[in-house]
Coordinates of C-alpha atoms and ligand atoms in Angstrom, one line a residue:
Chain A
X1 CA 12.1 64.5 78.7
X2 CA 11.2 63.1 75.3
X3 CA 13.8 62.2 72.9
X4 CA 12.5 64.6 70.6
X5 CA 15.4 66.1 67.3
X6 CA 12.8 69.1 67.1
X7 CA 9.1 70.0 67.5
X8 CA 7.0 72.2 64.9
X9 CA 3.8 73.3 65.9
X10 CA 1.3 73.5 63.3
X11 CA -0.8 76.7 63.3
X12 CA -2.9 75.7 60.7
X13 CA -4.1 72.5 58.3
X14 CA -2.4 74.4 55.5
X15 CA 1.1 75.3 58.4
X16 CA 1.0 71.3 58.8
X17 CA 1.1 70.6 55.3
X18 CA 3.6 73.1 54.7
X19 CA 6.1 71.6 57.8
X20 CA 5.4 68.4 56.8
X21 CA 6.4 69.1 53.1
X22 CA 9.5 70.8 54.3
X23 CA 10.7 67.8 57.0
X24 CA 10.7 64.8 55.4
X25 CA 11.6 62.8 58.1
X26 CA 9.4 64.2 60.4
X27 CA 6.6 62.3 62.5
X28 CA 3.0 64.1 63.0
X29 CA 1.7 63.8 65.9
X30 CA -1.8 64.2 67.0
X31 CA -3.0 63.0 70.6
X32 CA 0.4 61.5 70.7
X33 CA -0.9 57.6 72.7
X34 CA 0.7 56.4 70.3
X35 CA 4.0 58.2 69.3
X36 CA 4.9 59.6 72.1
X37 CA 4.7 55.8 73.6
X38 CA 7.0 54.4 70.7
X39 CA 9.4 57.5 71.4
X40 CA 9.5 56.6 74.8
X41 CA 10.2 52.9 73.9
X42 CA 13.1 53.7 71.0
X43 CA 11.3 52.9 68.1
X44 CA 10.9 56.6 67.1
X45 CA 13.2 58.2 69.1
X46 CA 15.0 61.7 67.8
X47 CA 12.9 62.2 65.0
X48 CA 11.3 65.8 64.2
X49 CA 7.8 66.1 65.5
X50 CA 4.7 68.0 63.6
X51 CA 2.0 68.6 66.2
X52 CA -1.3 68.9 64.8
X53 CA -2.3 68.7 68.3
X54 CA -3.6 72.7 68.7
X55 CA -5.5 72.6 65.7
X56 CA -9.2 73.1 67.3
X57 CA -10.5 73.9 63.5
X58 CA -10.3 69.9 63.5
X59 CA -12.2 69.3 66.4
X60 CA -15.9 68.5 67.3
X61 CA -19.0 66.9 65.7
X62 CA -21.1 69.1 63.1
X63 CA -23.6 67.9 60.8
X64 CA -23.5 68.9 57.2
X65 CA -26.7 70.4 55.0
X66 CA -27.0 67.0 53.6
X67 CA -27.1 65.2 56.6
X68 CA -23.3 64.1 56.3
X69 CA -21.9 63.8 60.1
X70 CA -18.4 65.0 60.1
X71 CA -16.1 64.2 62.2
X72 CA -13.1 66.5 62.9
X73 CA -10.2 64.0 63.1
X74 CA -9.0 65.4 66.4
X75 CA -12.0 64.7 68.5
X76 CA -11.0 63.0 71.4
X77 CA -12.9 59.6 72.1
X78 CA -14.8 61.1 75.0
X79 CA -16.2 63.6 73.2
X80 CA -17.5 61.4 70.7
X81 CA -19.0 59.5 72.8
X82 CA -20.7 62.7 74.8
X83 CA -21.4 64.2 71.6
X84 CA -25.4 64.8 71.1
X85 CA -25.3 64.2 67.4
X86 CA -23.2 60.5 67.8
X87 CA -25.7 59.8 70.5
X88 CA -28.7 60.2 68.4
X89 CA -27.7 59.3 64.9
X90 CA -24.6 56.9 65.2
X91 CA -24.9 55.8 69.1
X92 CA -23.0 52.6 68.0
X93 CA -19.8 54.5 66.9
X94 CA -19.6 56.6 70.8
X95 CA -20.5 53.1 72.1
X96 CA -17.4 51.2 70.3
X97 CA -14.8 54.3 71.6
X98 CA -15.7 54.5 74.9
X99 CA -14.2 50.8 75.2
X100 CA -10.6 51.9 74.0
X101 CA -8.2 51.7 76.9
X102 CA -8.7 53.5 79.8
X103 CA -10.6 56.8 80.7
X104 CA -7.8 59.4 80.3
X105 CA -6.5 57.2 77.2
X106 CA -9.7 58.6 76.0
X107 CA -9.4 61.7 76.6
X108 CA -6.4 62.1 74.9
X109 CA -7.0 59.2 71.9
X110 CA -8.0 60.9 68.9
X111 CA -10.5 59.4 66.4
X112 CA -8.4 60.8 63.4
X113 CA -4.6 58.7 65.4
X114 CA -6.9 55.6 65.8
X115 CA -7.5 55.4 61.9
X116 CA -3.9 56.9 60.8
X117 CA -2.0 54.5 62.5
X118 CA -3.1 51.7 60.6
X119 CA -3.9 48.9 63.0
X120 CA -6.4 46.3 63.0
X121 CA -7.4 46.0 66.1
X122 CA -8.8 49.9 66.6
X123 CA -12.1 50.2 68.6
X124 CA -13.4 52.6 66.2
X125 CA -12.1 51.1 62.8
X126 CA -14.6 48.4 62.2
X127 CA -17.7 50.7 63.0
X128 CA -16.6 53.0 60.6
X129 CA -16.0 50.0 58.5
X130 CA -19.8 48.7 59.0
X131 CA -20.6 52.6 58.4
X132 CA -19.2 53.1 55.3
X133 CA -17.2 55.7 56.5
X134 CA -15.3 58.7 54.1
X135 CA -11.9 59.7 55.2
X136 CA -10.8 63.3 54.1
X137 CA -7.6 64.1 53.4
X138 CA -6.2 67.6 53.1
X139 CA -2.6 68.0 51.1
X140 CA -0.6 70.1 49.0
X141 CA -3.5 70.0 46.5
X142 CA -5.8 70.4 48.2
X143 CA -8.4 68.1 49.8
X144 CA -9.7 64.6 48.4
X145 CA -11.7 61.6 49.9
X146 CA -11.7 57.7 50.2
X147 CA -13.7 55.3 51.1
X148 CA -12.7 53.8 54.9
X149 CA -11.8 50.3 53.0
X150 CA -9.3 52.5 50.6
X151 CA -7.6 53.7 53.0
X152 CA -6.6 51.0 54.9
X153 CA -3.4 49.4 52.5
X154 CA -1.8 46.9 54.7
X155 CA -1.5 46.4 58.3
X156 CA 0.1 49.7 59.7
X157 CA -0.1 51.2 56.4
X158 CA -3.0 53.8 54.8
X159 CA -3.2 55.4 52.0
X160 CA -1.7 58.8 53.5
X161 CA 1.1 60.9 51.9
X162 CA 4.3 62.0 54.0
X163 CA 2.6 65.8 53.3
X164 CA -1.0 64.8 54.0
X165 CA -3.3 65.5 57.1
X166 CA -6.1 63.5 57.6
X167 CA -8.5 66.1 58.5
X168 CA -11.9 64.5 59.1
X169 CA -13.9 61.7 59.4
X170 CA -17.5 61.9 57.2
X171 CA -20.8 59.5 57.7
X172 CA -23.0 59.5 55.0
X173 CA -26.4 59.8 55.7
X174 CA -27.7 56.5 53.7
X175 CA -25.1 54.8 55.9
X176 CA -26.7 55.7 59.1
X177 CA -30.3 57.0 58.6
X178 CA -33.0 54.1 59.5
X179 CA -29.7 51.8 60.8
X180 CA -29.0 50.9 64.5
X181 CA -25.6 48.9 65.3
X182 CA -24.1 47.3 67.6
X183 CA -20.3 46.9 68.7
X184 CA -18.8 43.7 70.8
X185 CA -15.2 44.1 72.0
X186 CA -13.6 40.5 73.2
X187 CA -10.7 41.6 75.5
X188 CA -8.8 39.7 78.0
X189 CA -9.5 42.2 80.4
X190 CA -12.1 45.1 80.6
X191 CA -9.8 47.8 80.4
X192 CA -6.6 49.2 79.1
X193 CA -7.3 46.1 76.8
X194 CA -6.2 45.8 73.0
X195 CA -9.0 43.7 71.0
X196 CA -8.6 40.4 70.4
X197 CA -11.4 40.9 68.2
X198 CA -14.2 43.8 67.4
X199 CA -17.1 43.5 65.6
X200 CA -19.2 45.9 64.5
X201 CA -22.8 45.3 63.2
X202 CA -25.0 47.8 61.7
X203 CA -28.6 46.9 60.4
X204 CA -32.1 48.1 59.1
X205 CA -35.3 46.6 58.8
X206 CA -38.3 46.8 57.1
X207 CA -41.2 48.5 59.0
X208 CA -43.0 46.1 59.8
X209 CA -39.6 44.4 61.7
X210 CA -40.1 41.2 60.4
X211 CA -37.4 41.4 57.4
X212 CA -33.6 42.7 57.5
X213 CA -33.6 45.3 54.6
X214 CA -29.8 45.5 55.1
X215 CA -27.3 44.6 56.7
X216 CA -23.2 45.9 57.4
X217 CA -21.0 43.8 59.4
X218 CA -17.0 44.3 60.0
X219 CA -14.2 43.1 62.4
X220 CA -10.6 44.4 63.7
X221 CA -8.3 41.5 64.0
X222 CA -9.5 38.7 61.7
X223 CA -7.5 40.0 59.4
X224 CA -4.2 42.4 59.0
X225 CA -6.7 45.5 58.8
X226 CA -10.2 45.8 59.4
X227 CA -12.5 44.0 57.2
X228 CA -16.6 43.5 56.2
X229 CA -17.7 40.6 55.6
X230 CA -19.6 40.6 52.6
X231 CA -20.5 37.5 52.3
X232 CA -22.7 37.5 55.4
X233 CA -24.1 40.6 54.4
X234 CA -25.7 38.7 51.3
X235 CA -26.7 35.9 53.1
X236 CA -29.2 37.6 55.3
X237 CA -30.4 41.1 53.4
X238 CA -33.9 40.5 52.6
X239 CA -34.2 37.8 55.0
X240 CA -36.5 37.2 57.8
X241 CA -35.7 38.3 61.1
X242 CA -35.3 34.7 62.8
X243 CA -33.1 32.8 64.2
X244 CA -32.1 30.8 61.5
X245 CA -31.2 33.8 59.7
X246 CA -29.1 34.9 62.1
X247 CA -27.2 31.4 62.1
X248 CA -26.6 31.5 58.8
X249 CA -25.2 35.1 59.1
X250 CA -23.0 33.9 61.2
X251 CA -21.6 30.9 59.7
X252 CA -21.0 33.3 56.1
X253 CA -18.8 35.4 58.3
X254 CA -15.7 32.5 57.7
X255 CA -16.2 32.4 54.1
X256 CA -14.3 36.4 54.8
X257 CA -12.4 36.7 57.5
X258 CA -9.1 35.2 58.0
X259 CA -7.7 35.7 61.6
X260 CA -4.0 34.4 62.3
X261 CA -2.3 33.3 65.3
X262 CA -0.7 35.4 67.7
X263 CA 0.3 35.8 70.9
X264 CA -2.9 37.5 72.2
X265 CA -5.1 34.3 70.7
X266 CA -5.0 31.5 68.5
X267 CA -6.8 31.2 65.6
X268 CA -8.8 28.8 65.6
X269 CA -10.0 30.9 69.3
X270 CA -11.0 34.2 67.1
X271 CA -12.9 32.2 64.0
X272 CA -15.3 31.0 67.2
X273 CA -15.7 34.5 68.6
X274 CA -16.0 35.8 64.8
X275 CA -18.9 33.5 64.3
X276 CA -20.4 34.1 68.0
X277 CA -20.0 38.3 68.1
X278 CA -21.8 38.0 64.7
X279 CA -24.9 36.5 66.0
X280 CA -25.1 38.6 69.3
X281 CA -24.2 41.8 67.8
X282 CA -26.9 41.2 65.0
X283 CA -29.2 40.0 67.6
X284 CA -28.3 43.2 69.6
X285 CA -28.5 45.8 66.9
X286 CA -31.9 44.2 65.5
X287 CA -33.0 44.8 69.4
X288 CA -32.1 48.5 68.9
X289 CA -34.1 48.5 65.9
X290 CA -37.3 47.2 67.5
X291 CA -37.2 44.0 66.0
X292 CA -37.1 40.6 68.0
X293 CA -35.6 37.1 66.9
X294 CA -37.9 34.2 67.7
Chain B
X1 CA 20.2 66.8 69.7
X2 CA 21.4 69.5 68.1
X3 CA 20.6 72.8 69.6
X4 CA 18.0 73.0 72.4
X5 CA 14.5 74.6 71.9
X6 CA 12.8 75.9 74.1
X7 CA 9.5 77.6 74.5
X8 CA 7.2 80.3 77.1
X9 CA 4.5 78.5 78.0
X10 CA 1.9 80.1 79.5
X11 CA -1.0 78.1 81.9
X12 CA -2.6 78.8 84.9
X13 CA -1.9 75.7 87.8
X14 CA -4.1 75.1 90.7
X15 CA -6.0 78.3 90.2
X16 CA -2.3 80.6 89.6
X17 CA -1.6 82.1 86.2
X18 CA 2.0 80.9 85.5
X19 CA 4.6 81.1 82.9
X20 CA 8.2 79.5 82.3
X21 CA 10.7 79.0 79.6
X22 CA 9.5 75.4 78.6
X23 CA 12.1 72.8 77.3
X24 CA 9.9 71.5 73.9
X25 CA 11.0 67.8 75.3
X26 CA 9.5 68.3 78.1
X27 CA 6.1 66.1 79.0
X28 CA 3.3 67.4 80.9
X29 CA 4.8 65.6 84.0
X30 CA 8.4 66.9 83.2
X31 CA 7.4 70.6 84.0
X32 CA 5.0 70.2 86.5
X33 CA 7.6 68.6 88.8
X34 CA 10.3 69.8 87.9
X35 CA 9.5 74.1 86.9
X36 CA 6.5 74.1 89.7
X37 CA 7.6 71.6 92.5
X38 CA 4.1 70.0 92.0
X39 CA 5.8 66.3 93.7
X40 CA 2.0 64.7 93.9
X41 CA 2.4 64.1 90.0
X42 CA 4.3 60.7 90.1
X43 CA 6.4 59.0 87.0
X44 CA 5.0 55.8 87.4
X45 CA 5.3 54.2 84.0
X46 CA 5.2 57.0 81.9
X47 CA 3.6 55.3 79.3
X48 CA 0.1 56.3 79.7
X49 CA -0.5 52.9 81.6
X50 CA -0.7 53.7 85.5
X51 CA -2.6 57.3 85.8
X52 CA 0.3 58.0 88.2
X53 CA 0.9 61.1 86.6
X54 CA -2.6 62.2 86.6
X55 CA -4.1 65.7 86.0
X56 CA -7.2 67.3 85.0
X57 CA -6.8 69.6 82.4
X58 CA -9.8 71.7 81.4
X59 CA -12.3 69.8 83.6
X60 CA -10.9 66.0 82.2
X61 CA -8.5 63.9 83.3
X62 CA -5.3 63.1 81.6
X63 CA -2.1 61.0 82.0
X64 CA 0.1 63.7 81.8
X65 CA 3.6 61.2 81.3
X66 CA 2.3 61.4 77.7
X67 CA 1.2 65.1 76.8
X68 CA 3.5 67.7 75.6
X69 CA 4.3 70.2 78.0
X70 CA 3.8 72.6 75.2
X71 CA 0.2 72.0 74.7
X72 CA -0.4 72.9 78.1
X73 CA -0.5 76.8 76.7
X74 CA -3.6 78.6 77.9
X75 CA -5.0 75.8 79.6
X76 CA -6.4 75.3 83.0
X77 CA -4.9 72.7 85.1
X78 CA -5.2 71.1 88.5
X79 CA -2.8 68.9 90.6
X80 CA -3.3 66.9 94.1
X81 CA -1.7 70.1 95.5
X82 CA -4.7 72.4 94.6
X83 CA -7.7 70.6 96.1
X84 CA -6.1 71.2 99.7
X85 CA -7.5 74.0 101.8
X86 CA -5.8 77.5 102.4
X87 CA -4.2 75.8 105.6
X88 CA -3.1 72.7 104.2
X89 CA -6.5 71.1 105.0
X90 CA -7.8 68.3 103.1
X91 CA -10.6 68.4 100.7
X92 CA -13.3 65.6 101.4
X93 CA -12.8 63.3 99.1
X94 CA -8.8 63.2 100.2
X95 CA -10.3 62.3 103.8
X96 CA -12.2 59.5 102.6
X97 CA -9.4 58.1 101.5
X98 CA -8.0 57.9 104.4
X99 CA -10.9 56.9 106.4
X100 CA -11.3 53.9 104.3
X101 CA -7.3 53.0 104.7
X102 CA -7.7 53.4 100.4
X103 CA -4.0 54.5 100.5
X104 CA -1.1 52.0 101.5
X105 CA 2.3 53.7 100.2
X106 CA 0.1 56.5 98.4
X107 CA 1.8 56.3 94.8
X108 CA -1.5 56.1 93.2
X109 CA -3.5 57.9 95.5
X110 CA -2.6 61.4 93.7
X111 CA -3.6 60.4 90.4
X112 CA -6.9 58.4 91.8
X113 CA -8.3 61.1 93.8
X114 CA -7.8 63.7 90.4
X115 CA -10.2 61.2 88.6
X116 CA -12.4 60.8 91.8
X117 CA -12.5 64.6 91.4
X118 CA -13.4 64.6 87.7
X119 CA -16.4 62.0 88.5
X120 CA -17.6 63.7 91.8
X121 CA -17.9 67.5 89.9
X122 CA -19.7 65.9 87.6
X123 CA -22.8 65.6 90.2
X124 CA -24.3 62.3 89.7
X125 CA -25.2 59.0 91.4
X126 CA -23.0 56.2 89.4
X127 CA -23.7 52.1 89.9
X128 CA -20.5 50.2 91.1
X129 CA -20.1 49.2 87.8
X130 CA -19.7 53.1 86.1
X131 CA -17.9 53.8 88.9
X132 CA -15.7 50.6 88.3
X133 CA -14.7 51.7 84.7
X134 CA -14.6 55.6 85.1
X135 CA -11.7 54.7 87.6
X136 CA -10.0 52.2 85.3
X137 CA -7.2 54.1 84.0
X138 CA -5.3 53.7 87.4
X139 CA -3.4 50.9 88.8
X140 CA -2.9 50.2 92.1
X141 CA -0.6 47.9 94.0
X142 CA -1.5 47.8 97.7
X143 CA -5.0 48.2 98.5
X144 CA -6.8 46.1 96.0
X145 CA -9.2 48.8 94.8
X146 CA -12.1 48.2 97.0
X147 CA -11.3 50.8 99.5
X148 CA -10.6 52.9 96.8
X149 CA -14.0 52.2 95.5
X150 CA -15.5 52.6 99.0
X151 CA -13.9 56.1 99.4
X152 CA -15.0 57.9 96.3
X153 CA -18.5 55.9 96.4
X154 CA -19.0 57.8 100.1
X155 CA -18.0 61.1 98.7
X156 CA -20.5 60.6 96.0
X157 CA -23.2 60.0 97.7
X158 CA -21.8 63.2 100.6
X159 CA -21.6 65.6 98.0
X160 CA -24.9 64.9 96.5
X161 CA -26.7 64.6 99.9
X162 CA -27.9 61.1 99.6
X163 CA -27.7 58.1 102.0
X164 CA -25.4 55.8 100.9
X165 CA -27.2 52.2 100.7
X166 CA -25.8 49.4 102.7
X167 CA -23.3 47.0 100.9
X168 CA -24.1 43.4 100.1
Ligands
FES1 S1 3.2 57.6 84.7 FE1 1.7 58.4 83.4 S2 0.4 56.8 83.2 FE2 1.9 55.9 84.3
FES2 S1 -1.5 52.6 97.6 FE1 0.4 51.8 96.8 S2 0.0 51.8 94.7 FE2 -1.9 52.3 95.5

């Protein structure tokens, strides 16, 4: 038995707005990894529950008329990554899930949790990160978006309302179209493993595969949330594809990030693998693209 | 807790169409073992770590220490108890387990041989490797894995009528 003060069972977006709006105090729950785990441990034990868990309307992959892949937030991370539309347009972002914890973690997991809760160091944060992702929100007043890097405040904190359900998880098509990427999760361990650090690397080059037309890079943990590094972005768009390119993309990366010490590694220990996942995921994802660094 | 809620949840278990006045606390685990009698699924660390708990629920495998016994509604579930045959005979893949000694004091064996289940209906050949990380969500303590490995990979290669190549 959970240590649960009462459980409400959304029916609808619009039913989970409403309970939400009329329990303050209560907790939504989704896939429940992760609240069901910190009930279990005392941190959120006998609080009111809204399950969102039922909702199918916010489940599955669909692509829009403009070419926008939505993601209903409560797709499960195995489905993503057996999903026919991830595979062929954003193979990078079923790639990055499939590496969160263990198979039936997966099953359960929901994309929609992974982002909600705010952490740094979720497998699917920096790809949507390097994918410019859109996070949809759905409240009293209807629904409104943000950009993935607006929505992510401070660590464990988004930009989510007590009353508001995020509700799905939008790639634009410029962010994906022509782009193949590539996602590197250091772990102590190869499963049931949080990151010590993620990086995610998304690039396109010219047709002639000789020059990087763009790049998009991001990490979980080297920082308190998920971050690009910009600066490494500018230092090798319209660059050759060589390997002193790809050096200097990877030294940019510590002009951005900023990784701290903690008990999982020490700092110094996640600059180096910031700087190495750089160059092999760039190398990787400019593989995928058909492109080859001499 | 100030008043207790409760809930008829309706599911079908091991191929049965059941229904029971659900406690809304209640995880997955809490009503299988303790409304059905279903003893194969074990409280191992009830945290989602250990796949002790086990199930497959729709055709996929879940921990069910952490799922609500309430979304269980209208869904199809199997435990250990419903692979065995009408006579209490064991399904192959339970056999190979014990063939290949890949159970010492059997906590884990329920909850393995649900996920062996999952990957063998699927109907493919898997590399050591897939079959390595499709079976990472359970922890052993006894046999260190490789019999386990050894069991399911014979079963694989039984069900799909292939000749399982010799080990390095
Ligand atoms: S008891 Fe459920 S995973 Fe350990
Ligand atoms: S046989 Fe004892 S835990 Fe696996």
């Amino acid at each position: 038995m959970y240590d649960i003060k009462a459980l409400y069972e959304a029916k609808s977006v619009e039913d989970a707005v409403r309970l939400l709006t009329d329990h303050p105090d209560a907790q939504i729950i989704a896939g429940g990894s992760d609240v069901l785990v910190q009930i279990r441990s005392g941190k959120r034990a006998g609080k009111e529950l809204v399950s969102i868990y039922g909702l199918d309307e916010m489940r599955g992959v669909k692509m829009e008329e403009d070419g926008t892949i939505r993601i209903g937030s409560l797709t499960s991370f195995s489905h993503i990554t057996q999903d026919p539309l991830i595979q062929k347009h954003i193979n990078v972002l079923g790639e990055a899930v499939d590496m969160v914890g263990g198979p039936q973690i997966r099953a359960i997991g929901t994309i929609g949790g992974n982002t909600c809760n705010g952490v740094t160091s979720a497998d699917s944060a920096s790809t949507l990160f390097a994918l410019d992702a859109i996070i949809e929100i759905t409240g009293p007043n209807g629904v409104r978006t943000e950009p993935i890097s607006s929505f992510y405040l401070s660590a464990g904190k988004v930009d989510l309302a007590h009353n508001e359900v995020q509700t799905a998880i939008l790639i634009p098509k410029k962010s994906y179209s022509g782009y193949k990427g590539h996602y590197i999760k250091y772990g102590m361990r190869n499963a049931m493993e949080i990151a010590t650090t993620g990086c995610s690397v998304n690039v396109r080059l010219s047709g002639d595969k000789k020059t990087i037309k763009d790049v998009r890079i991001a990490y979980g943990v080297a920082g308190p949330i998920p971050m690009r590094a910009h600066t490494a972005e500018k230092a090798a768009a319209g660059q050759p594809v060589c390997a002193e390119t790809v050096d200097r993309f990877a030294a940019a990366v510590l002009e951005d990030v900023k990784p701290r010490d903690s008990w999982r590694a020490a700092k110094d220990f996640r600059l180096h693998l910031c700087t190495t996942m750089a160059k092999r995921a760039l190398i990787e994802a400019i593989k995928k693209c058909g492109g080859e660094v001499l | 807790m100030s008043e207790q809620q409760y809930k008829m949840i309706h599911c079908w278990i091991n191929g049965c169409e059941r229904s029971a006045m659900i406690d809304v606390r209640a995880s997955l685990t809490d009503m299988l073992r303790n409304d059905y009698r279903l003893t194969s699924v074990k409280k191992g660390c009830e945290v989602g770590e250990c796949g002790a708990c086990n199930v497959i629920i729709d055709g996929e495998c879940f921990n069910s220490c952490i799922y609500l016994a309430v979304w269980a509604e209208g869904k199809h579930i199997t435990t250990l108890e419903g692979l065995m045959g009408p006579n209490g005979e064991l399904s192959d893949i339970q056999q190979a387990f014990v063939d290949e000694t890949a159970i010492q004091c059997g906590f884990c064996s329920p909850g393995f041989i649900l996920t062996a289940e999952e990957i063998l209906e699927r109907g493919k050949i898997y590399t050591d490797d897939e079959l390595r990380k499709l079976l990472s969500g359970h922890l052993c303590r006894c046999t260190g894995y490789e019999n386990i490995l050894r069991a399911v990979k014979k079963t694989m290669y039984a069900r799909n009528g292939k000749k399982m190549p010799k080990e390095q």
